[in-house]
XYZ file of N, CA and C in Angstrom:
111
model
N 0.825 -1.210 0.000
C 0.000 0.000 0.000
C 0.861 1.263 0.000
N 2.154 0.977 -0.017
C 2.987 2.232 -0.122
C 2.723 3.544 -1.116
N 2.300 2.970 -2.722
C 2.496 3.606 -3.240
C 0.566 4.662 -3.197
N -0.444 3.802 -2.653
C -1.690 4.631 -1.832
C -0.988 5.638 -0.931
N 0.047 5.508 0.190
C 0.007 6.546 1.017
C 1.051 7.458 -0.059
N 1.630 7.576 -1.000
C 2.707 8.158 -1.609
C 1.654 9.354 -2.521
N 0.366 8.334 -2.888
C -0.431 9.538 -3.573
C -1.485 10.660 -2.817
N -2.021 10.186 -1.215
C -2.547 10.615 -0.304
C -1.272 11.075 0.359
N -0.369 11.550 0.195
C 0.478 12.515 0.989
C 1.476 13.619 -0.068
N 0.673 13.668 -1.414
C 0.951 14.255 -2.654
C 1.120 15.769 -2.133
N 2.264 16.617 -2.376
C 2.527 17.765 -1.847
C 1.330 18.515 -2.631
N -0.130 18.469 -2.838
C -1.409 19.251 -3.050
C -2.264 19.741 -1.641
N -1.643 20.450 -1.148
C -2.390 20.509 0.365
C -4.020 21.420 0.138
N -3.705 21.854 -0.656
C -5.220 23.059 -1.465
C -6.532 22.130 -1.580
N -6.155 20.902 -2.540
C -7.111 20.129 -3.017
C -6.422 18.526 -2.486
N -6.482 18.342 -1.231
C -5.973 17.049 -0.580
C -7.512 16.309 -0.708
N -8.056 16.619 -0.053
C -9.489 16.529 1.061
C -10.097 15.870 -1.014
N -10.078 16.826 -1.768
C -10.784 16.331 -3.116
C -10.088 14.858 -3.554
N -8.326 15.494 -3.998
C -8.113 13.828 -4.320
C -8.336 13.132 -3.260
N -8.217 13.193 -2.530
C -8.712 11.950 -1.569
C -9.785 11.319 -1.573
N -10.417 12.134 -1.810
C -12.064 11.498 -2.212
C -12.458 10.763 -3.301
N -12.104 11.259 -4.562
C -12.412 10.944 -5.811
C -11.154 10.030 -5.785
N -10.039 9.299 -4.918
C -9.226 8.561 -4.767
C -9.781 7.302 -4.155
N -10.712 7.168 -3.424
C -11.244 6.524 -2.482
C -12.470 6.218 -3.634
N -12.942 6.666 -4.091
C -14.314 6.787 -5.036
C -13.651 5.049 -6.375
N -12.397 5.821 -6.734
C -11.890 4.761 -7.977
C -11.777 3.607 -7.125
N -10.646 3.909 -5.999
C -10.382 2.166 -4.856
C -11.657 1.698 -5.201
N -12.853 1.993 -4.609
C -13.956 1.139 -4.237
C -14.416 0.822 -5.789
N -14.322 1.549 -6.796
C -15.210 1.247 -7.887
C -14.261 -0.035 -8.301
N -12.724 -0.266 -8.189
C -11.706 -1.308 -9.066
C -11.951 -2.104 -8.038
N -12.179 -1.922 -6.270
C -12.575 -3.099 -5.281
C -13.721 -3.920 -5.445
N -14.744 -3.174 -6.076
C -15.700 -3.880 -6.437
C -16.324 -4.664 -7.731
N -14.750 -4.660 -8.623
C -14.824 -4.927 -9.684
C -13.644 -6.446 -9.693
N -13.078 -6.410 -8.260
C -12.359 -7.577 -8.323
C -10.924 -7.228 -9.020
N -10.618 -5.978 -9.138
C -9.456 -5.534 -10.017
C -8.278 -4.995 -9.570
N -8.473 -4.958 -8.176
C -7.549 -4.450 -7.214
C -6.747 -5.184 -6.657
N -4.975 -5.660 -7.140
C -4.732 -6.279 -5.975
C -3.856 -5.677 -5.003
């Protein structure tokens, strides 16, 4: 999971809170697609 915390600690401190979200939004859509390993 290194390279998850490498993109959730992306020097964007303005718009963190957004990618994070719409980051969390793709995880679950490729988690629920069985596409994630």
């Amino acid at each position: 999971m290194a390279f998850l915390d490498n993109l959730l600690n992306y020097p964007m401190i303005g718009i963190q809170l957004d990618v994070t979200a719409v980051w969390r939004q793709a995880v679950t859509s490729l988690l629920s697609k069985g596409e994630f390993k």
